[in-house]
Tab-separated table of C-alpha atoms in Angstrom:
chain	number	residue	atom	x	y	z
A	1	UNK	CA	4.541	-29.740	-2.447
A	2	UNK	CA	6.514	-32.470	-0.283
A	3	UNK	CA	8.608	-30.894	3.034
A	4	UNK	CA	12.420	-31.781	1.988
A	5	UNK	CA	14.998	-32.702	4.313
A	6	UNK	CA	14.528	-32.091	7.783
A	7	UNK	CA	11.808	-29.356	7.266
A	8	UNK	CA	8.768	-29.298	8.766
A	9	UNK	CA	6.247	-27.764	5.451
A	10	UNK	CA	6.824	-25.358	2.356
A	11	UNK	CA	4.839	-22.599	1.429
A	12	UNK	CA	4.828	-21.010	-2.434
A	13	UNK	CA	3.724	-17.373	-2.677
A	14	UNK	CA	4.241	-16.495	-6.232
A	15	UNK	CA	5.768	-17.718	-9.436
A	16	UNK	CA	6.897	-17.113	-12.578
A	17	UNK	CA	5.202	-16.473	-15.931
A	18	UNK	CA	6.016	-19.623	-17.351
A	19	UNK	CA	5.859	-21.503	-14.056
A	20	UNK	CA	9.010	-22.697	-13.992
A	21	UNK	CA	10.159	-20.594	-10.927
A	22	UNK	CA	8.397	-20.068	-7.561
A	23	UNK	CA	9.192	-18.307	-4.306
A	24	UNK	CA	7.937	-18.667	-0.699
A	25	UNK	CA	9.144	-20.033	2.044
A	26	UNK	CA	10.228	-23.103	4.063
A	27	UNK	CA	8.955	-23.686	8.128
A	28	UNK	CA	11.744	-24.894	10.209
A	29	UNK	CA	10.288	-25.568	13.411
A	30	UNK	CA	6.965	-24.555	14.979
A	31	UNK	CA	7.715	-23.742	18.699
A	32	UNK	CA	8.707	-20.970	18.456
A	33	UNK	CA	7.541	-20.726	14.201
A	34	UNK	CA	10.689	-20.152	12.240
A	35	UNK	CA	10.387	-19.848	8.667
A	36	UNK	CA	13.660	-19.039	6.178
A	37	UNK	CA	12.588	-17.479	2.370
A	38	UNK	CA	13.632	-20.023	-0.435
A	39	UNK	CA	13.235	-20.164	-4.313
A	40	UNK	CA	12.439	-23.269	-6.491
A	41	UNK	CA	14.049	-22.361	-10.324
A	42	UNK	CA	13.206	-26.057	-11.460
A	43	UNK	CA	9.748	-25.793	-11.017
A	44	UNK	CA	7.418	-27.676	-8.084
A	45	UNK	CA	9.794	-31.253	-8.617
A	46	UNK	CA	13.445	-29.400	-7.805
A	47	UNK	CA	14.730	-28.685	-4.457
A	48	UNK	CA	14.062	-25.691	-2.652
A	49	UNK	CA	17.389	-23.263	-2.304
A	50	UNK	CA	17.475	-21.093	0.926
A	51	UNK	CA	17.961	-17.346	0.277
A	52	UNK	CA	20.926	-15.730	2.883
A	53	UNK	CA	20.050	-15.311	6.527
A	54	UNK	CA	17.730	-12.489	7.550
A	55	UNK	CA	15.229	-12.905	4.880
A	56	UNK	CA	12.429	-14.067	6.547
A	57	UNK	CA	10.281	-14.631	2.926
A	58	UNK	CA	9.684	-14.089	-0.242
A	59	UNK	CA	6.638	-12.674	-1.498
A	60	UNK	CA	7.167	-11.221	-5.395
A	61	UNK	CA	8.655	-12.957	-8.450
A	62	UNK	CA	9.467	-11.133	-11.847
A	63	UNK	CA	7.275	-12.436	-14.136
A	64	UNK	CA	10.250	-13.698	-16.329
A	65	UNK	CA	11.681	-15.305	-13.247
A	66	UNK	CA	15.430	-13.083	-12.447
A	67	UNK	CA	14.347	-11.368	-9.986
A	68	UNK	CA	13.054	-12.010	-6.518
A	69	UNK	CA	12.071	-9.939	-3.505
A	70	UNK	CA	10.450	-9.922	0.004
A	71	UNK	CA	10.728	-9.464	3.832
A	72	UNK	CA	14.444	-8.574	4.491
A	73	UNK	CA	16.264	-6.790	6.804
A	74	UNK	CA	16.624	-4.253	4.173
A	75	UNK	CA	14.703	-3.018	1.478
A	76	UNK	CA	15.915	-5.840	-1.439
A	77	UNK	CA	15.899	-7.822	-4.181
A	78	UNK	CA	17.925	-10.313	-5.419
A	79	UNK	CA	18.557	-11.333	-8.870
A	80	UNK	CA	19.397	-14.961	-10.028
A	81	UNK	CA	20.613	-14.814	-6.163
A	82	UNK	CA	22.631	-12.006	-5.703
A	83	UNK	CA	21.353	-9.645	-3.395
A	84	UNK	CA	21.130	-6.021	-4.279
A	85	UNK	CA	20.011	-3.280	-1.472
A	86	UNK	CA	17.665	-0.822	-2.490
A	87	UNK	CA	17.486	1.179	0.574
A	88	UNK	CA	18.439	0.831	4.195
A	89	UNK	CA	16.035	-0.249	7.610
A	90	UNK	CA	13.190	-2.713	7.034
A	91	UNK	CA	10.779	-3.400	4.931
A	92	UNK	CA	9.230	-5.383	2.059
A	93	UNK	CA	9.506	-5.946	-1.580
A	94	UNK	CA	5.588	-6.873	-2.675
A	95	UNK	CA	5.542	-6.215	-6.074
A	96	UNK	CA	8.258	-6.646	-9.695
A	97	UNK	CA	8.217	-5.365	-12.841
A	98	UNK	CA	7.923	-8.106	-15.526
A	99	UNK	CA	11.873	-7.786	-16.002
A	100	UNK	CA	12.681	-7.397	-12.565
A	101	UNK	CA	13.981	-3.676	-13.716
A	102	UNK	CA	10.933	-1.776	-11.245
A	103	UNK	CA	10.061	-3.232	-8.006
A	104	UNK	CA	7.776	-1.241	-4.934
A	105	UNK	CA	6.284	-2.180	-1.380
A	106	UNK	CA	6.718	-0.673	1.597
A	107	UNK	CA	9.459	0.471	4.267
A	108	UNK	CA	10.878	3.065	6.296
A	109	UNK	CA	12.042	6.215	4.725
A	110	UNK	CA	15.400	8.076	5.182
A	111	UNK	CA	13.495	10.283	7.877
A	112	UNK	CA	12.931	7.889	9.828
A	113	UNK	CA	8.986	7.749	9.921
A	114	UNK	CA	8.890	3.893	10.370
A	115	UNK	CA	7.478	1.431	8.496
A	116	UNK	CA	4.532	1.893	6.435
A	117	UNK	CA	5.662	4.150	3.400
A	118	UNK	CA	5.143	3.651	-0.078
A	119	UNK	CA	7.825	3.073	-2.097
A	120	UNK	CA	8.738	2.541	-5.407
A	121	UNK	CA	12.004	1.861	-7.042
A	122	UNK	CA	13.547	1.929	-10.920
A	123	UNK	CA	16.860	0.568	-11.796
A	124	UNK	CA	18.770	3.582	-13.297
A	125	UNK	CA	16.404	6.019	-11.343
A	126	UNK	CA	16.727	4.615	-7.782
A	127	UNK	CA	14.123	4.975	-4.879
A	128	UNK	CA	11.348	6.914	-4.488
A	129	UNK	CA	9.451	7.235	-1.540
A	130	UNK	CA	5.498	8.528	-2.001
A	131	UNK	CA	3.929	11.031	0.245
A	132	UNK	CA	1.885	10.003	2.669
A	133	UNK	CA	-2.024	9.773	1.981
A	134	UNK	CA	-3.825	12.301	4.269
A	135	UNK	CA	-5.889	10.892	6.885
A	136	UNK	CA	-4.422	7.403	6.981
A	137	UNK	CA	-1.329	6.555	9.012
A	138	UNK	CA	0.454	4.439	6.128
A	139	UNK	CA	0.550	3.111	2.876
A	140	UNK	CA	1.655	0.262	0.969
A	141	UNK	CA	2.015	-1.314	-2.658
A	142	UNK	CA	0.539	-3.959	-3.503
A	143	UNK	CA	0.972	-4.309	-7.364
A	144	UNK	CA	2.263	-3.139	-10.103
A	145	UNK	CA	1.910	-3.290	-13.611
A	146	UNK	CA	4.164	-5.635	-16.418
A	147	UNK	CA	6.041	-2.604	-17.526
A	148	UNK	CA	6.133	-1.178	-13.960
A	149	UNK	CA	4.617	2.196	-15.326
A	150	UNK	CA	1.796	2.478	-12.668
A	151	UNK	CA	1.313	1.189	-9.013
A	152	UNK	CA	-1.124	-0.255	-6.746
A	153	UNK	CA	-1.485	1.074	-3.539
A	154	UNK	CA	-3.357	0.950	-0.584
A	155	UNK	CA	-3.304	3.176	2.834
A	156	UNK	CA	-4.352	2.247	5.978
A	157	UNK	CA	-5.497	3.861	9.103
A	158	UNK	CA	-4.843	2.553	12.471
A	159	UNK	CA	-6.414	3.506	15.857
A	160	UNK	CA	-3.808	3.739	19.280
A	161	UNK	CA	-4.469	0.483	19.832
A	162	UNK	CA	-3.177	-0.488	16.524
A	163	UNK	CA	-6.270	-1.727	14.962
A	164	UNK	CA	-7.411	-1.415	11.205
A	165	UNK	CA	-10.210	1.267	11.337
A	166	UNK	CA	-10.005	2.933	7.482
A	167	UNK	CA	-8.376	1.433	4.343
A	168	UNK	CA	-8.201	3.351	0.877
A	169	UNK	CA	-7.089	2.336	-2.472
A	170	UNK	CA	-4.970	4.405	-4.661
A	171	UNK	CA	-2.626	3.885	-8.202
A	172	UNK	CA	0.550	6.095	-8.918
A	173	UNK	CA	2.390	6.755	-11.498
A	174	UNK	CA	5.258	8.875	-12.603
A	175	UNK	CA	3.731	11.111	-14.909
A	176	UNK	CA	0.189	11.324	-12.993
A	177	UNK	CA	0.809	10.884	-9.691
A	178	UNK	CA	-1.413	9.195	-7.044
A	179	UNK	CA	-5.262	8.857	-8.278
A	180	UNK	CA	-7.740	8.014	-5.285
A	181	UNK	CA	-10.167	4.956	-6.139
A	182	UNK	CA	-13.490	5.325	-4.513
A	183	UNK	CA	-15.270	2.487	-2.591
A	184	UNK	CA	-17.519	0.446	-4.657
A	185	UNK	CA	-19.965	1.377	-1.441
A	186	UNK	CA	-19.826	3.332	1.463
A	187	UNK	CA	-20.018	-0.013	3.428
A	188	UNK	CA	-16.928	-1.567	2.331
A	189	UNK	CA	-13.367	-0.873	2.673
A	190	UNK	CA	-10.834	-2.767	0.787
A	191	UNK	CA	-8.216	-5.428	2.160
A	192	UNK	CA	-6.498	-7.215	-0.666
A	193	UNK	CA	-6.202	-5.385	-3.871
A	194	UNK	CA	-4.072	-6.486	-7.010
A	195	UNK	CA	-3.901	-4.416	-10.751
A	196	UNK	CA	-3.659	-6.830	-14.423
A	197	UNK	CA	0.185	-6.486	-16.196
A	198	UNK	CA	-1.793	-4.160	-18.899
A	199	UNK	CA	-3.126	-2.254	-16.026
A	200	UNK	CA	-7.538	-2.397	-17.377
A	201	UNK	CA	-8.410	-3.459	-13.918
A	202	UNK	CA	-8.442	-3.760	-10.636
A	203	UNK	CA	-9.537	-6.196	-8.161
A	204	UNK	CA	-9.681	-6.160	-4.627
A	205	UNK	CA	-11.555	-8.184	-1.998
A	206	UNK	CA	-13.795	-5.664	-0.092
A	207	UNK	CA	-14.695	-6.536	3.927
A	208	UNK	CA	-17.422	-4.927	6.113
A	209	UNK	CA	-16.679	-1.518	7.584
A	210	UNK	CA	-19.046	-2.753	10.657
A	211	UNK	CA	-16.521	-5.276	11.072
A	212	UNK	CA	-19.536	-8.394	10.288
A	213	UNK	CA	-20.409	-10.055	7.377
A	214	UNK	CA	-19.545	-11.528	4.442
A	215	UNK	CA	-16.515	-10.577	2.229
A	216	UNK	CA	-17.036	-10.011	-1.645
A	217	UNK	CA	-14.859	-8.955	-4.280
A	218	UNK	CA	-15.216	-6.277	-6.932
A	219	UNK	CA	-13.584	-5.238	-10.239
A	220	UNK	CA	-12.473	-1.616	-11.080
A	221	UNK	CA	-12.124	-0.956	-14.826
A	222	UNK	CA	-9.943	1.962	-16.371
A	223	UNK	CA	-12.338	2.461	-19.357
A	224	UNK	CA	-15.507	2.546	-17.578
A	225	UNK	CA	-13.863	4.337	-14.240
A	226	UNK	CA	-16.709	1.971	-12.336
A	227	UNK	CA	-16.570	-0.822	-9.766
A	228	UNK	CA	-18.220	-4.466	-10.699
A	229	UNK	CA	-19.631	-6.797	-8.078
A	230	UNK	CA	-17.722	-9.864	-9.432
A	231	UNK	CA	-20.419	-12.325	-9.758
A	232	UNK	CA	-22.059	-9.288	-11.740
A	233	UNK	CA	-18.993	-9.443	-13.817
A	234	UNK	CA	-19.143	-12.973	-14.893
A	235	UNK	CA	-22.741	-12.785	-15.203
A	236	UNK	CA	-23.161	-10.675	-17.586
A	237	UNK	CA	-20.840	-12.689	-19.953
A	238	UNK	CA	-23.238	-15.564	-19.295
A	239	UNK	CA	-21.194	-17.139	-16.886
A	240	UNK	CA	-24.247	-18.475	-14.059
A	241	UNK	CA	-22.367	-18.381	-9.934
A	242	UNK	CA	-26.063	-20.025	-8.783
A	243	UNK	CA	-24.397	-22.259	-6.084
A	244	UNK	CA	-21.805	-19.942	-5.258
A	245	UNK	CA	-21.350	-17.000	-2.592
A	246	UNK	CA	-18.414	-15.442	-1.167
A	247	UNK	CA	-15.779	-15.021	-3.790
A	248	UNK	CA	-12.642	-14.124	-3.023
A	249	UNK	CA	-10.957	-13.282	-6.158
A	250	UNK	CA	-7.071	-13.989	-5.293
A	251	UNK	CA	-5.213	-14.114	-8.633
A	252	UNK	CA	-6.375	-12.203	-12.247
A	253	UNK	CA	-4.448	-12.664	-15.327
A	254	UNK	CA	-2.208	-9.813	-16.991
A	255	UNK	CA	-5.090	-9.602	-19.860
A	256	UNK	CA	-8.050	-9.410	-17.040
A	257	UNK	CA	-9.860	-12.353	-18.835
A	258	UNK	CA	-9.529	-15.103	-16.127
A	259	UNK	CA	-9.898	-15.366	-12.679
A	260	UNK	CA	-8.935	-17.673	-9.500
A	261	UNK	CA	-9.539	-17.622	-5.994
A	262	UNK	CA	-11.692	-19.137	-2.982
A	263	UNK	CA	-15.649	-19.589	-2.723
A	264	UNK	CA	-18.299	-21.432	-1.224
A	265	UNK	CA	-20.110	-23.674	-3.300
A	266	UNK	CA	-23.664	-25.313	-1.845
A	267	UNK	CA	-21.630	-24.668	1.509
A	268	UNK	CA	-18.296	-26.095	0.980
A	269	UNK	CA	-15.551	-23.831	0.910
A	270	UNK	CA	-13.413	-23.905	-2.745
A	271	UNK	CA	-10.805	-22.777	-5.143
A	272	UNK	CA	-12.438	-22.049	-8.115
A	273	UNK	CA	-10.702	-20.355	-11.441
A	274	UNK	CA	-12.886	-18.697	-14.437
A	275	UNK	CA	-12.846	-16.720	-17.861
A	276	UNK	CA	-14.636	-15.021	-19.426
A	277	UNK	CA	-14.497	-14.287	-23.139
A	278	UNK	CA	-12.570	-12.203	-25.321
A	279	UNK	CA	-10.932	-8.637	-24.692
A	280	UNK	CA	-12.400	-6.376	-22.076
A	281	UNK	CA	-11.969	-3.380	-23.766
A	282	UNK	CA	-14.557	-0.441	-23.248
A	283	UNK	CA	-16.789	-1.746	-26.312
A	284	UNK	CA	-16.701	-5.337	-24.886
A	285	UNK	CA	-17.959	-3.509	-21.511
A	286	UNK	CA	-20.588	-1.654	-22.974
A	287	UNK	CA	-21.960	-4.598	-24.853
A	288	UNK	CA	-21.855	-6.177	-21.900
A	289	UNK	CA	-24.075	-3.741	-20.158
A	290	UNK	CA	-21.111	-3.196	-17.994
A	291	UNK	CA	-20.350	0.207	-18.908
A	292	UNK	CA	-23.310	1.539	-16.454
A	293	UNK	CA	-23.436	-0.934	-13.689
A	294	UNK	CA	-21.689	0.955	-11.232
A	295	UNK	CA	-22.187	1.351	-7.871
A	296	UNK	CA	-25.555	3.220	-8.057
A	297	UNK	CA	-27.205	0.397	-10.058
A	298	UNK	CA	-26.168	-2.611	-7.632
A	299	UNK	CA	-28.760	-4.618	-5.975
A	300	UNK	CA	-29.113	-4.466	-2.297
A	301	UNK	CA	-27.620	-7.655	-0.670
């Protein structure tokens, strides 16, 4: 996408359904970096239009386009433009219902525990604030689902230096509350996890807990309640990755069928996007072979 005006670059983090709307954010100068949030609603070829002064970006887009949300000076989101405040002090709107109707991140709490609590909030209902995960020293959403029923989560746990030592992920929901995901292996710890519209799976790209390595990502099914290496995944459907290491699996579709992200292929780094075939339901899984490769199965890299 083309810098307009006097701008120096443009920078889309999410869009609609259809793809006719996209958010992000537009640099205005680099020394110091300045960036102001902005929203495209005619598609990649319109003009950007800047959202009001102390949103810094926009990170979440309902998936039928209304509603909008980010980093704010307040916990908000704004619909068709107008801004509506959730909940006072700072924080960040990651994640929107398909209507726009649910939305959840992160912020700071009425008691005044800083940032780094869970939140999640429903229009007629208003803001709820999770309890903190034991052990970890805060916790954010990163997803939710189409119907906003069930949350993605993930806590974190920082040293006094402020470093990442521990990360955990989690889903909530009204009705169940917060369920604990396991590691697909002791070695790993998660650092970018996302959840389909339907809510089947889960996908996260795992790092190193020795801090070296490579990255891979993995894919946590409801039915089978078991993590899959990705290229496993996509292997097993007859889809061959010989050429390709290091996926980063950045984007899944609402149905869990197709896939995009960032790889290395014979060496060169690459966006890639694939599919695999019909439903994944817990029959498809099993036919797969899928059903038992879990964890204990996986071959040692």
């Amino acid at each position: 996408m083309p810098a307009h005006g006097a701008y120096l670059g443009t920078r889309v983090t999410a869009s609609s359904a259809d793809g006719s709307r996209f958010v992000g954010d537009i640099m205005q100068h680099m020394s110091p970096v300045a960036t102001v949030a902005a929203v495209w609603r005619q598609g990649m070829g319109g003009a950007p239009e800047l959202a009001a002064p102390g949103v810094w970006s926009l990170n979440a887009i309902s998936r039928d386009g209304s509603t909008w949300g980010g980093v704010d000076t307040a916990i908000a989101i704004y619909r068709e433009g107008v801004r509506t405040v959730l909940a006072q002090g700072s924080g960040e709107v990651r994640a929107l219902s398909a209507d726009g109707s649910v939305a959840a991140g992160y912020g700071e709490p009425p008691t005044g525990s800083g940032l780094g609590s869970a939140f999640v909030w429903r229009e007629g209902v208003g803001m709820t604030f999770l309890a903190p995960v034991p052990g970890f020293t805060a916790d954010y959403v990163y997803g939710l689902t189409a119907a906003g029923g069930a949350a993605l989560g993930i806590s974190v746990l920082r040293n006094a230096a402020g470093q990442v030592v521990d990360t955990g992920l989690w889903t909530w929901s009204s009705a169940g509350g917060r369920v604990r995901l396991e590691d697909p292996r002791p070695d790993l710890r998660p650092v970018w996890p996302q959840i389909t519209g339907d809510g089947s799976v889960v996908s996260s790209i795992f790092t190193p807990r020795s801090g070296s390595g490579a990255s891979e990502s993995h894919l946590h099914f409801t039915a089978a309640r078991e993590w899959v290496r990705f290229e496993d995944h996509l292997g097993r459907f007859g889809l061959s990755t010989e050429g390709w290491q290091g996926f980063r699996v950045s984007g899944i579709s609402d149905d869990g069928l197709a896939f995009t992200g960032t790889a290395y292929y014979q060496g060169v780094y690459q966006h890639f996007y694939a599919r695999v075939p019909g439903a994944v339901t817990m029959a498809t899984l099993a036919l797969a072979g899928l059903a038992a490769w879990g964890s204990r199965r996986r071959r040692p890299r």
